[in-house]
Short mmCIF file of C-alpha atoms in Angstrom, two decimals:
data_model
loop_
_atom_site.label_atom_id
_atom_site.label_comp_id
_atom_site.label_asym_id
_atom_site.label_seq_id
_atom_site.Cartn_x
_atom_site.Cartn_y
_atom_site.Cartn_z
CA UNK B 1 -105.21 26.30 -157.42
CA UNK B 2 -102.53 27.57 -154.60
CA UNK B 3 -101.92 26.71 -151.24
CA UNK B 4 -104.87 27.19 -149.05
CA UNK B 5 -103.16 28.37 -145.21
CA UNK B 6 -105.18 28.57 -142.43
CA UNK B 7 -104.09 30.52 -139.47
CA UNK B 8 -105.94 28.65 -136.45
CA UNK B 9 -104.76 31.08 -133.66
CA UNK B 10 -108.19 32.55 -134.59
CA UNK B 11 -111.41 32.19 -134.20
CA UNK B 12 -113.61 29.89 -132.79
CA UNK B 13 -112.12 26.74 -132.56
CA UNK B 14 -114.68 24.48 -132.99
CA UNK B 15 -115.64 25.87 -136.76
CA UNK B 16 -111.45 25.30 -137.23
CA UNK B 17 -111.42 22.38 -136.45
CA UNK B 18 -114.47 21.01 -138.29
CA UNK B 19 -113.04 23.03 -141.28
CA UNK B 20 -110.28 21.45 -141.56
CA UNK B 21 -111.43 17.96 -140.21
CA UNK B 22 -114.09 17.82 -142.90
CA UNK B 23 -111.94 17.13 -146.16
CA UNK B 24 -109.61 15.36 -144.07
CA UNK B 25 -112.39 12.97 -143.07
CA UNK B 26 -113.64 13.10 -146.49
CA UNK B 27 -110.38 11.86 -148.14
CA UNK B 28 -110.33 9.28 -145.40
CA UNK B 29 -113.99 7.45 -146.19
CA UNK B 30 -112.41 7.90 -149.96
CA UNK B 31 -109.84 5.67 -148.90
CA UNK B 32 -111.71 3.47 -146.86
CA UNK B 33 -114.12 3.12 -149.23
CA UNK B 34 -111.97 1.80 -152.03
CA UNK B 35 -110.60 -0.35 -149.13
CA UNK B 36 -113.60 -1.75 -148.85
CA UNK B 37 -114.52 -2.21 -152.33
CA UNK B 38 -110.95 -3.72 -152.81
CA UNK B 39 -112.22 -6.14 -150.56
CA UNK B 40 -115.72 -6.75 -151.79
CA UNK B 41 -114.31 -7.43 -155.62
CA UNK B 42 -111.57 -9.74 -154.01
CA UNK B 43 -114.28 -11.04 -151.65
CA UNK B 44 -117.04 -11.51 -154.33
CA UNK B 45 -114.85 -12.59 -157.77
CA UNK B 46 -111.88 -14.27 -156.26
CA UNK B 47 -113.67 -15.95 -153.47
CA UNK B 48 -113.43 -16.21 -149.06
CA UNK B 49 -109.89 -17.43 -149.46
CA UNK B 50 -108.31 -14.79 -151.13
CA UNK B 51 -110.05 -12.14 -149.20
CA UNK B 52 -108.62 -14.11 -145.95
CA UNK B 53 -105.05 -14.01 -148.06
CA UNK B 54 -105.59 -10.35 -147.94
CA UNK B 55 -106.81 -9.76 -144.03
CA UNK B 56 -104.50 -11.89 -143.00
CA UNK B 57 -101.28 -9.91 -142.78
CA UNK B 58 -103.59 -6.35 -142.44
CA UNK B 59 -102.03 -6.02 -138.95
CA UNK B 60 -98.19 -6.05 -140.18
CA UNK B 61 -99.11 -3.64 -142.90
CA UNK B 62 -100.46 -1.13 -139.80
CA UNK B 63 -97.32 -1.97 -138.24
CA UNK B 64 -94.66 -1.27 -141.11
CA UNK B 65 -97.03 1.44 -143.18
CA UNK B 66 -98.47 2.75 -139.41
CA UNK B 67 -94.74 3.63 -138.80
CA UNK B 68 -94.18 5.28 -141.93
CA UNK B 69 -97.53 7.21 -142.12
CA UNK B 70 -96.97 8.35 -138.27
CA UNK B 71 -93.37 9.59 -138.56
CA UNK B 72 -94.46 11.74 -141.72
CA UNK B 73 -97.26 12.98 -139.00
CA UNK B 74 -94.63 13.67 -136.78
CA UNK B 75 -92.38 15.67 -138.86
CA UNK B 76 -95.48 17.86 -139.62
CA UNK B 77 -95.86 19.14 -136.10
CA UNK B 78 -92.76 21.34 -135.78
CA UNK B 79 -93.72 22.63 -139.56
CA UNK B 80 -96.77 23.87 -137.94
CA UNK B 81 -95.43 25.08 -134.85
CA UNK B 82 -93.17 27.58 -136.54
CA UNK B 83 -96.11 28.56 -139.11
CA UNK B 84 -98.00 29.32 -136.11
CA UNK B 85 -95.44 31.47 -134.98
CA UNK B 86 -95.19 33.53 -137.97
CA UNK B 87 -91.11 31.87 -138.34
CA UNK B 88 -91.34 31.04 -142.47
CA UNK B 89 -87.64 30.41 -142.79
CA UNK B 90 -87.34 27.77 -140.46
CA UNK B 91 -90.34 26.20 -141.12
CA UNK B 92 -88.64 25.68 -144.64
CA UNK B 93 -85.96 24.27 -142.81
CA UNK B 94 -88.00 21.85 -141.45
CA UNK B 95 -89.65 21.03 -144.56
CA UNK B 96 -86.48 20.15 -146.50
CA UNK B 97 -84.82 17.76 -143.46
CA UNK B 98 -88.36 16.28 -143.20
CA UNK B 99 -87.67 15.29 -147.28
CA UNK B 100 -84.33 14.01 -146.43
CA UNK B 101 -85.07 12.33 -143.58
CA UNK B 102 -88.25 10.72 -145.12
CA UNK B 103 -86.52 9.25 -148.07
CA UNK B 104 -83.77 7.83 -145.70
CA UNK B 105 -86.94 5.85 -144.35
CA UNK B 106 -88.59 4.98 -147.61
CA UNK B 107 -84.68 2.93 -148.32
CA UNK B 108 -84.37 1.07 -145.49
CA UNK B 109 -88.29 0.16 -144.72
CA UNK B 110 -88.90 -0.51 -148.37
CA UNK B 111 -85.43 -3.39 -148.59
CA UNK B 112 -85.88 -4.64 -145.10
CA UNK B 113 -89.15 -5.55 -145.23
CA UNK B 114 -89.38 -6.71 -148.69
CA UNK B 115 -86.66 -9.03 -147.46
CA UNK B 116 -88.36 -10.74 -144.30
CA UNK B 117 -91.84 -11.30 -145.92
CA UNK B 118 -91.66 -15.25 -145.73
CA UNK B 119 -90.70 -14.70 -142.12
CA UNK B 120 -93.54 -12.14 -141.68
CA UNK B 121 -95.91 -14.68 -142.55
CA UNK B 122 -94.97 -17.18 -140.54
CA UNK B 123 -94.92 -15.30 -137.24
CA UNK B 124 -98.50 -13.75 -138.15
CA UNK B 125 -99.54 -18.40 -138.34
CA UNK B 126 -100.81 -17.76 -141.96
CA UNK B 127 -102.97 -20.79 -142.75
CA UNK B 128 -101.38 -23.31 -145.47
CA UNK B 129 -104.16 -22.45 -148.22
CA UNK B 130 -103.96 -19.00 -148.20
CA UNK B 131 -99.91 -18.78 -147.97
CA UNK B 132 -98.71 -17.61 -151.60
CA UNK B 133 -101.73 -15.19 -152.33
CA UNK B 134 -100.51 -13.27 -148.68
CA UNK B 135 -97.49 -13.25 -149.93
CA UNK B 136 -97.69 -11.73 -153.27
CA UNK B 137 -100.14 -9.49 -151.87
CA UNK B 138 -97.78 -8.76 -148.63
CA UNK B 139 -94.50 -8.20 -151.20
CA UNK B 140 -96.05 -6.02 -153.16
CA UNK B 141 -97.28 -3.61 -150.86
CA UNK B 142 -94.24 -3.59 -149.20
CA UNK B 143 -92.16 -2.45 -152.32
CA UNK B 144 -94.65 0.80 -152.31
CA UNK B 145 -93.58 1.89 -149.25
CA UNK B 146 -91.88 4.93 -151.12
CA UNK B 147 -94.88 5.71 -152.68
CA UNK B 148 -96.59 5.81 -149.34
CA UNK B 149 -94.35 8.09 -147.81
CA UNK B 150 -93.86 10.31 -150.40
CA UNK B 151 -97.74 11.25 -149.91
CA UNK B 152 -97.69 10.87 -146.42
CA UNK B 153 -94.96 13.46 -146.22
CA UNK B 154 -96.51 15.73 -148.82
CA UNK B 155 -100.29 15.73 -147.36
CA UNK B 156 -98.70 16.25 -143.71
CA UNK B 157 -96.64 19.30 -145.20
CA UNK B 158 -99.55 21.00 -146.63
CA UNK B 159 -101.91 20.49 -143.41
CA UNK B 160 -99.42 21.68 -141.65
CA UNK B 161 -100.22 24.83 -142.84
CA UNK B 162 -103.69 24.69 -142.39
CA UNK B 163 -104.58 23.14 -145.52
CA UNK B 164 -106.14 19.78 -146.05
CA UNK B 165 -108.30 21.01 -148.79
CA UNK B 166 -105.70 20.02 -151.18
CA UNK B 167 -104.54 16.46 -150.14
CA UNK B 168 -107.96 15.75 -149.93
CA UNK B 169 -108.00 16.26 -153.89
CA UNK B 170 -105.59 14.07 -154.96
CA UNK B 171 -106.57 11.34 -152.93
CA UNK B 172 -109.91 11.50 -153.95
CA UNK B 173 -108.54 11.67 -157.62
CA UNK B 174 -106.57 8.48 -156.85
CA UNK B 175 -109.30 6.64 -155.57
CA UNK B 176 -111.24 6.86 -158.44
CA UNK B 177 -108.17 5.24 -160.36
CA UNK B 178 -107.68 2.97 -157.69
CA UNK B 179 -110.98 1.73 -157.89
CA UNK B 180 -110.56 1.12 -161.41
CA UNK B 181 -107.09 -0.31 -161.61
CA UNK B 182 -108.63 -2.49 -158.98
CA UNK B 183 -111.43 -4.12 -161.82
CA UNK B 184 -108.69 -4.34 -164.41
CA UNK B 185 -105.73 -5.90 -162.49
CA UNK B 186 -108.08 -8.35 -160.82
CA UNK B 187 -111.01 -9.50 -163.43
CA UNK B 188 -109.64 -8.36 -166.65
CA UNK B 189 -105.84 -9.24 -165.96
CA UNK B 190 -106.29 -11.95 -163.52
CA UNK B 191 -103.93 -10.93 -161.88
CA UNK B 192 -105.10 -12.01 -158.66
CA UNK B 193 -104.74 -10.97 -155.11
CA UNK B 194 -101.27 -9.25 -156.27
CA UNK B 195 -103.48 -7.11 -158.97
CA UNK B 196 -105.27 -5.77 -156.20
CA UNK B 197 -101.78 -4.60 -154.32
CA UNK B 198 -100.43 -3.31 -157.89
CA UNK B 199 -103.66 -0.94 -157.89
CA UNK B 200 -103.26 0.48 -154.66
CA UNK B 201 -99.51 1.38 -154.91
CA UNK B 202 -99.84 2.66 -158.34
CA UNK B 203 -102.69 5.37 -157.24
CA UNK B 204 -100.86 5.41 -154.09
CA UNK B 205 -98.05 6.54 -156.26
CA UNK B 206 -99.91 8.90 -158.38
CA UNK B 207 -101.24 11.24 -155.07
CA UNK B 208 -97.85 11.25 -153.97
CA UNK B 209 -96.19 13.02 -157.22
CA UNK B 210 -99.63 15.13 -157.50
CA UNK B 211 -98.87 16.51 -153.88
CA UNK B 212 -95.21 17.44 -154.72
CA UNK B 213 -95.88 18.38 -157.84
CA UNK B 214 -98.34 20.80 -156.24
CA UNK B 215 -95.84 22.03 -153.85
CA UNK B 216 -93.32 22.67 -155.79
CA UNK B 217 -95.02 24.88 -159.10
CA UNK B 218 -97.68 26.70 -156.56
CA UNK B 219 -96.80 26.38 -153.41
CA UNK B 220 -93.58 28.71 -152.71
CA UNK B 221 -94.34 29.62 -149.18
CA UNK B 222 -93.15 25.61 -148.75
CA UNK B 223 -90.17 25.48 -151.28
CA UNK B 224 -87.09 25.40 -149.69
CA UNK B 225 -84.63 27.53 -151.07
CA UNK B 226 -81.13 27.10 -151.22
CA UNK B 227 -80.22 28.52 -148.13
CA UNK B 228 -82.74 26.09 -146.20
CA UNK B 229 -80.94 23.06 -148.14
CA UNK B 230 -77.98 22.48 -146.09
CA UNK B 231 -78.00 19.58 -142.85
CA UNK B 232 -78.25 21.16 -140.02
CA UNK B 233 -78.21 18.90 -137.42
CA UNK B 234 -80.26 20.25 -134.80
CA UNK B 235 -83.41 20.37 -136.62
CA UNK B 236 -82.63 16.73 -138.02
CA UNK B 237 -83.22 16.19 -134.12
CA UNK B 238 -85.93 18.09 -133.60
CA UNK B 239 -88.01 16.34 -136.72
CA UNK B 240 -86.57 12.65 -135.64
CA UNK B 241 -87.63 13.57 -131.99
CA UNK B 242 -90.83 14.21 -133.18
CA UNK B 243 -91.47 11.62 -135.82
CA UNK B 244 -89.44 8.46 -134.67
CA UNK B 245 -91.50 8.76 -131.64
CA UNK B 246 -95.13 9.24 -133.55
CA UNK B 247 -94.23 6.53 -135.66
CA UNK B 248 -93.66 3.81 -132.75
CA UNK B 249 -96.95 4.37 -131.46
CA UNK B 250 -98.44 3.63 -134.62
CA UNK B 251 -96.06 0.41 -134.48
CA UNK B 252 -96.13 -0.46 -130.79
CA UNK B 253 -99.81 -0.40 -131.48
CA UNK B 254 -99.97 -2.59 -134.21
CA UNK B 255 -97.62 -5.11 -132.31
CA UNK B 256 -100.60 -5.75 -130.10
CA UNK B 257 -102.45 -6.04 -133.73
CA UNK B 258 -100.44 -8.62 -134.85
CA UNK B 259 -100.52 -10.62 -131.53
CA UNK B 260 -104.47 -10.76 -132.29
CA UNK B 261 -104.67 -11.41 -135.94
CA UNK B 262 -101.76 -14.36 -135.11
CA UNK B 263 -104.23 -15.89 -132.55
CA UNK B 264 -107.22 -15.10 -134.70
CA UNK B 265 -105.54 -17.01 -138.04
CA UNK B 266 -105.04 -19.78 -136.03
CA UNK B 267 -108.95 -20.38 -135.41
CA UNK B 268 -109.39 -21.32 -139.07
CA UNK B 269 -110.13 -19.48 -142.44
CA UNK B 270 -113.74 -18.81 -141.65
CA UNK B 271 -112.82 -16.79 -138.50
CA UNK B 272 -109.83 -14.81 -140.86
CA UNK B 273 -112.29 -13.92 -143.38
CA UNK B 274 -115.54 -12.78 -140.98
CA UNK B 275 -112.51 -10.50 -138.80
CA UNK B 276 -111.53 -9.54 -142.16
CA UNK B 277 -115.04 -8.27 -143.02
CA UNK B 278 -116.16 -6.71 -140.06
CA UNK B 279 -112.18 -5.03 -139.26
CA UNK B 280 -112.62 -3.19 -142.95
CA UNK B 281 -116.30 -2.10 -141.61
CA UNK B 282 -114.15 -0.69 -138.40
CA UNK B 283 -111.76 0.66 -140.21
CA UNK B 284 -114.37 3.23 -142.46
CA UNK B 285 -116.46 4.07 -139.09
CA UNK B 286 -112.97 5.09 -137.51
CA UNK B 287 -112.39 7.65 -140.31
CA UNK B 288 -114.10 10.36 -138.06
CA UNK B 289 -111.88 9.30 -135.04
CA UNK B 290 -108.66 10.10 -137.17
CA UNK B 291 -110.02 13.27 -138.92
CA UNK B 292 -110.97 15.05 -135.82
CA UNK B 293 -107.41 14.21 -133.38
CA UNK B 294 -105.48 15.37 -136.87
CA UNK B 295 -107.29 18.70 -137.15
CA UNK B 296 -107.17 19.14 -132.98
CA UNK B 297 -103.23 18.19 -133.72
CA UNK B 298 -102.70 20.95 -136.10
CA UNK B 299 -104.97 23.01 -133.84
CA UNK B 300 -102.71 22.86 -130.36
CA UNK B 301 -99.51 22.95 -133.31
CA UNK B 302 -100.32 25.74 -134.25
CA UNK B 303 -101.76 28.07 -131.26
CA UNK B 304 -98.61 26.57 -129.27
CA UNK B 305 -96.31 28.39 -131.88
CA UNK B 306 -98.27 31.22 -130.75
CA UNK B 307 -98.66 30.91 -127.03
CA UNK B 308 -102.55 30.71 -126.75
CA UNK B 309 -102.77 28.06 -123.92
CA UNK B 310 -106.21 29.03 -123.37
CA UNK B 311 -107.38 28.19 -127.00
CA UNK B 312 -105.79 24.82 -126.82
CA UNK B 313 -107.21 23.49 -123.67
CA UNK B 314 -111.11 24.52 -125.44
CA UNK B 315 -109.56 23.40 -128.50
CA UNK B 316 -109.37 19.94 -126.89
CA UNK B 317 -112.48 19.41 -124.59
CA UNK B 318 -114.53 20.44 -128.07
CA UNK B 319 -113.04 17.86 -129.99
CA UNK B 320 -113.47 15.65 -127.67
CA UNK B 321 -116.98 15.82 -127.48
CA UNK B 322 -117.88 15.97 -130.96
CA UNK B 323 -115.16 12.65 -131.33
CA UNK B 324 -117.35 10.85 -128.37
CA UNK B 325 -120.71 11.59 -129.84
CA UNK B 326 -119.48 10.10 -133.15
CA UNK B 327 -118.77 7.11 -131.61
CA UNK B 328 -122.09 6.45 -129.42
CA UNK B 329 -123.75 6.91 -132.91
CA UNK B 330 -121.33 4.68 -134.84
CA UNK B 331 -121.77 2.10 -132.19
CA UNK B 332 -125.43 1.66 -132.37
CA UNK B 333 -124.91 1.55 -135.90
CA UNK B 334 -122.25 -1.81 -135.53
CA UNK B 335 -124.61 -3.23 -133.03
CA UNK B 336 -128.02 -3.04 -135.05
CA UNK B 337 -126.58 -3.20 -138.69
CA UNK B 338 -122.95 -5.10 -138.40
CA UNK B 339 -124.15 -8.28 -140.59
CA UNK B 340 -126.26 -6.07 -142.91
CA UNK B 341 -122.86 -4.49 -143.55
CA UNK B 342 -121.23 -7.76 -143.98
CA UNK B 343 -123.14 -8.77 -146.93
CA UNK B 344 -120.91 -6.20 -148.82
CA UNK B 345 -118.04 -8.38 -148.72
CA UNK B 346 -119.53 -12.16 -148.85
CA UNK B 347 -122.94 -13.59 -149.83
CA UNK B 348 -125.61 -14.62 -148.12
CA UNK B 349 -124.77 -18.42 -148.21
CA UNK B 350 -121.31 -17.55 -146.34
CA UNK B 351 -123.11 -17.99 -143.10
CA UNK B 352 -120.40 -18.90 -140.61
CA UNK B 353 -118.60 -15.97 -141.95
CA UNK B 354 -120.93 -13.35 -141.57
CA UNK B 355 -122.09 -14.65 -137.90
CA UNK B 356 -118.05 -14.28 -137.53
CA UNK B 357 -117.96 -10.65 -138.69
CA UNK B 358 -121.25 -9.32 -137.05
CA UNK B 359 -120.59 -10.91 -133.78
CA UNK B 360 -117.06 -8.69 -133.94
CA UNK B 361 -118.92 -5.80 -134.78
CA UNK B 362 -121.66 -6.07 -132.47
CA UNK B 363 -118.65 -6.65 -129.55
CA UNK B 364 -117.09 -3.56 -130.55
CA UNK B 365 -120.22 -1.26 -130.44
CA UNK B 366 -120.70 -1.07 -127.06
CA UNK B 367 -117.15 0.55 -126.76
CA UNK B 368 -116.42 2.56 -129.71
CA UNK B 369 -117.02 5.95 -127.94
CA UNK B 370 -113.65 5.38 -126.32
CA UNK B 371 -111.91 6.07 -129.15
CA UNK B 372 -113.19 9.74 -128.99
CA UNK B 373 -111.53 9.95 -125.76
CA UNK B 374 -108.04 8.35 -126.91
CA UNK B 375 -107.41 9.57 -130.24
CA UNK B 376 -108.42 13.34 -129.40
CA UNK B 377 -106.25 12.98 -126.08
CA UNK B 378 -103.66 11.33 -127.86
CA UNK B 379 -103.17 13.40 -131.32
CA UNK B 380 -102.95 16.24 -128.91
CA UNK B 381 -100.24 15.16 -126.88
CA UNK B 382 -97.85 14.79 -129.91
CA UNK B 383 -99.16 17.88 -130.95
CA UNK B 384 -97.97 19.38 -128.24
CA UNK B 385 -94.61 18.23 -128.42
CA UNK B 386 -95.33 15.56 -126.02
CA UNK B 387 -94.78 12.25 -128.40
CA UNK B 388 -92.73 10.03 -126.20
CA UNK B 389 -95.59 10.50 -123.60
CA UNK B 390 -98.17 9.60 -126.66
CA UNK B 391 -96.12 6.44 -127.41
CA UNK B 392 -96.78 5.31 -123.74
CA UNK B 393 -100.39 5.19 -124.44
CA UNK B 394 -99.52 2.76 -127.74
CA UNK B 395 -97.15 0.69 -125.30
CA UNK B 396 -100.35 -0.03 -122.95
CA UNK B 397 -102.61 -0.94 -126.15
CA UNK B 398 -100.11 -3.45 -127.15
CA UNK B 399 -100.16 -4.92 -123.93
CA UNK B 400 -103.77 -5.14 -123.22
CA UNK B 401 -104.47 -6.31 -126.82
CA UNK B 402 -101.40 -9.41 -126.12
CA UNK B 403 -102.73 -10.34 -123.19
CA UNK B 404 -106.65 -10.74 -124.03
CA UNK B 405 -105.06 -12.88 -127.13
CA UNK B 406 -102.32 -15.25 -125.73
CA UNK B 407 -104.26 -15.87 -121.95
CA UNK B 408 -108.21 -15.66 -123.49
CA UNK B 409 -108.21 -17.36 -127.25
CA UNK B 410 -107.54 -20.74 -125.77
CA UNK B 411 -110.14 -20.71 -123.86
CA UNK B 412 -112.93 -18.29 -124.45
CA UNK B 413 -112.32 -18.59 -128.61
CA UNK B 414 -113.16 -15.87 -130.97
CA UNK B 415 -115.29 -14.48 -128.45
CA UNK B 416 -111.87 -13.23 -126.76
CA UNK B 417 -110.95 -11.71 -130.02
CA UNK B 418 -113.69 -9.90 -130.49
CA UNK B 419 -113.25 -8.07 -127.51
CA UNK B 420 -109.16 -7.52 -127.93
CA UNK B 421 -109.77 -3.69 -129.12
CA UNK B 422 -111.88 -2.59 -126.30
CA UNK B 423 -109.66 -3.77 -123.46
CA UNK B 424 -106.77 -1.83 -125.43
CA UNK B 425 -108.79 1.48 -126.22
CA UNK B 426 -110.43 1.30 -122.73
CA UNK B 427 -106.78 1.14 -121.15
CA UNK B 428 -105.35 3.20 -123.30
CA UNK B 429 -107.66 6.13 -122.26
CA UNK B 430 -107.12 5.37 -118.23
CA UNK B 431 -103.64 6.77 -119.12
CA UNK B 432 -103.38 9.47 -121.90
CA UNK B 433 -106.56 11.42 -120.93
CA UNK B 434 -105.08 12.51 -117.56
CA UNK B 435 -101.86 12.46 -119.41
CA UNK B 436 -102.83 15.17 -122.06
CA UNK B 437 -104.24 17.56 -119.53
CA UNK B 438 -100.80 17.00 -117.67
CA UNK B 439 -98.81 18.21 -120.91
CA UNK B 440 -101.16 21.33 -121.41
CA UNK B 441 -100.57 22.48 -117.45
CA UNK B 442 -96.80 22.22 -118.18
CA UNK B 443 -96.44 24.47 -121.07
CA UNK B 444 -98.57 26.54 -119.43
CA UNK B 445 -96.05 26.44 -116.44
CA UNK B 446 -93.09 26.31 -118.61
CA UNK B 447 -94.22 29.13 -120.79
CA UNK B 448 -95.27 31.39 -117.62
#
């Protein structure tokens, strides 16, 4: 197996970008499906409690893993600019500062937040009877940052290039173990909630090494050689301008997240578990949303390295549209079938729970099309260079989802929470839509 490239200066660019978009999308239901079987076997064998233990402190793992996964993101977009252009060498160069750079992060991330768990978990108001299983669960995670950014880096590296064929493989391969590891570490073991976090960061860690492994026996168009091994400290600026930036979004975002889940852990176990339930239903039906901004990403990457404005701006408006008419589909499907879907997670006689999770579902229906609109728009931006003005668009998320949760829970309940997300993707998308065709005119302008 070698390194499949893509060159999408080419072509039509909606087949590109469902080309690439499809394994990508494919890897991601892998993942969220094991997510959600995680759940279901933590859910169904170690009961509501423990799967609250482990959707309780979900939001803080999208803030700390969110930053991680979006600066590895980040430091894939100038890799792909200068494949676009045909520039190999420095594309190398990028590739070994993006290593260097990434295991910086892994250090600090991995001690600092292994360090501040107990505070973590109080800030986040994690009830009393689920404290030490979110904990062990939360710890352990946390020490597999490294393994998470080692993949992170890898995958971004290789669709970079075009190919997402490839990370797709390994992460399906470590599903499948995941899956497993998940049955042994948590019925055979007993090992608890912390044999479910065990499982993930061991397959977790077993794509990583498969992706650099990969990379480095057949992969030599991305081996560094030893003249692209040195510091050099302009493109150490160039990757941390790009990836620092991606990878607040995904934080400032999940700020707003936490705000939420804080307010929603302090309406009682039931709540935790049915936002639990229906947020890991969310998460599978977003899948699409992240495939199709990653592969429109590459896409404007890419022709930007070659100049082809033209093929960017109808690179956009047609993933946009097939992004949008996802989501009016995937939102019928929450409306009509949300507590169907619940059932995978808790039984029948958890009633208050599954009222919980299909009431959040059916709430979030009616706006999931937005997402189309905001994660196309916004993928593009950074692809374009344009990630500080991306980050913006995670700043006004954060706010909208903070204020629905501190001024609306007191009074309105969990009826405020289930409709956190939609203010934030609805005002998220009054500012980056305009915003993305504004960074498309200016290289345009810039560019001449």
């Amino acid at each position: 197996m070698n390194v499949l490239t893509k060159n999408m200066t080419e072509g039509r660019p909606v087949r590109l970008i469902l080309q690439f978009a499809v394994p990508l999308l494919i890897g991601n239901l892998l993942q969220q499906t094991y997510n959600i079987i995680d759940s279901a076997i933590v859910g169904r064998v170690l009961g509501a409690n423990a799967l609250a233990a482990v959707g309780s402190t979900s939001s803080v793992q999208f803030l700390v893993l969110g930053f991680c996964i979006g600066t590895c993101t980040g430091f894939g977009v100038p890799i792909a600019k200068e494949f676009g252009a045909g520039k190999l060498e420095a594309m190398r160069d990028y590739i070994f500062h993006a290593m260097v750079l990434a295991a910086l992060v892994a250090v600090v991330m991995t001690v600092s937040c292994a360090l501040l768990t107990p505070e973590i978990l109080h800030i986040l108001s994690v009830p009393e009877e689920i404290y030490h299983d979110a904990y062990l669960y939360q710890l352990v995670i946390f020490l597999g940052i490294p393994f998470t950014i080692l993949y992170n880096l890898m995958s971004s590296i290789l669709r970079s290039v075009g190919d997402s064929r490839t990370p797709f493989i390994f992460l399906a391969i470590s599903t499948v173990l995941n899956i497993g590891l998940d049955a042994f570490c948590i019925i055979v073991l007993k090992w608890g909630c912390a044999g479910a976090a065990i499982a993930t960061i061991t397959a977790q860690a077993l794509s990583g090494m498969m992706c650099a492994g990969f990379i480095w026996k057949k992969a030599a168009i991305l081996r560094p050689t030893r003249q692209n091994c040195a510091m050099k400290a302009k493109v150490a600026k160039n990757l941390l301008f790009m990836g620092v930036p991606m990878g607040l979004q995904f934080s400032i975002t999940a700020i707003g997240s936490m705000v939420m889940q804080s307010a929603n852990n302090g309406l009682g176990s039931i709540y935790v578990s049915g936002f639990t339930a229906g947020m890991r239903i969310k998460q599978f039906l977003m899948c699409p949303f992240d495939a199709i901004g990653s592969a429109v990403s590459v896409f404007c990457g890419q022709n930007l390295g070659a100049e082809k404005f033209r093929r960017i701006q109808t690179g956009i408006r047609e993933g946009v549209a097939i992004a949008v008419g996802y989501g009016v589909i995937a939102g019928v499907i929450m409306i009509f079938c949300g507590r169907s879907l619940s059932t995978i997670f808790v039984g029948q006689e958890a009633i208050e729970v599954l009222d919980a999770s299909a009431k959040y579902l059916r709430c979030m229906g009616y706006f999931f099309w937005s997402l189309g609109f905001l994660n196309v728009c916004r993928m593009s931006t950074q692809g374009l260079g344009f990630s500080g003005r991306a980050i913006f668009s995670g700043v006004t998320e954060m706010f909208a989802r903070s204020i629905v949760s501190l001024c609306f829970v007191g009074y309105y309940g969990y009826t405020a929470i289930c409709f956190a997300d939609q203010a934030a993707w609805v005002t998220a998308c009054l500012y980056i839509v305009p915003m993305c065709m504004v960074c498309v005119n200016k290289i345009k302008w810039q560019k001449g």
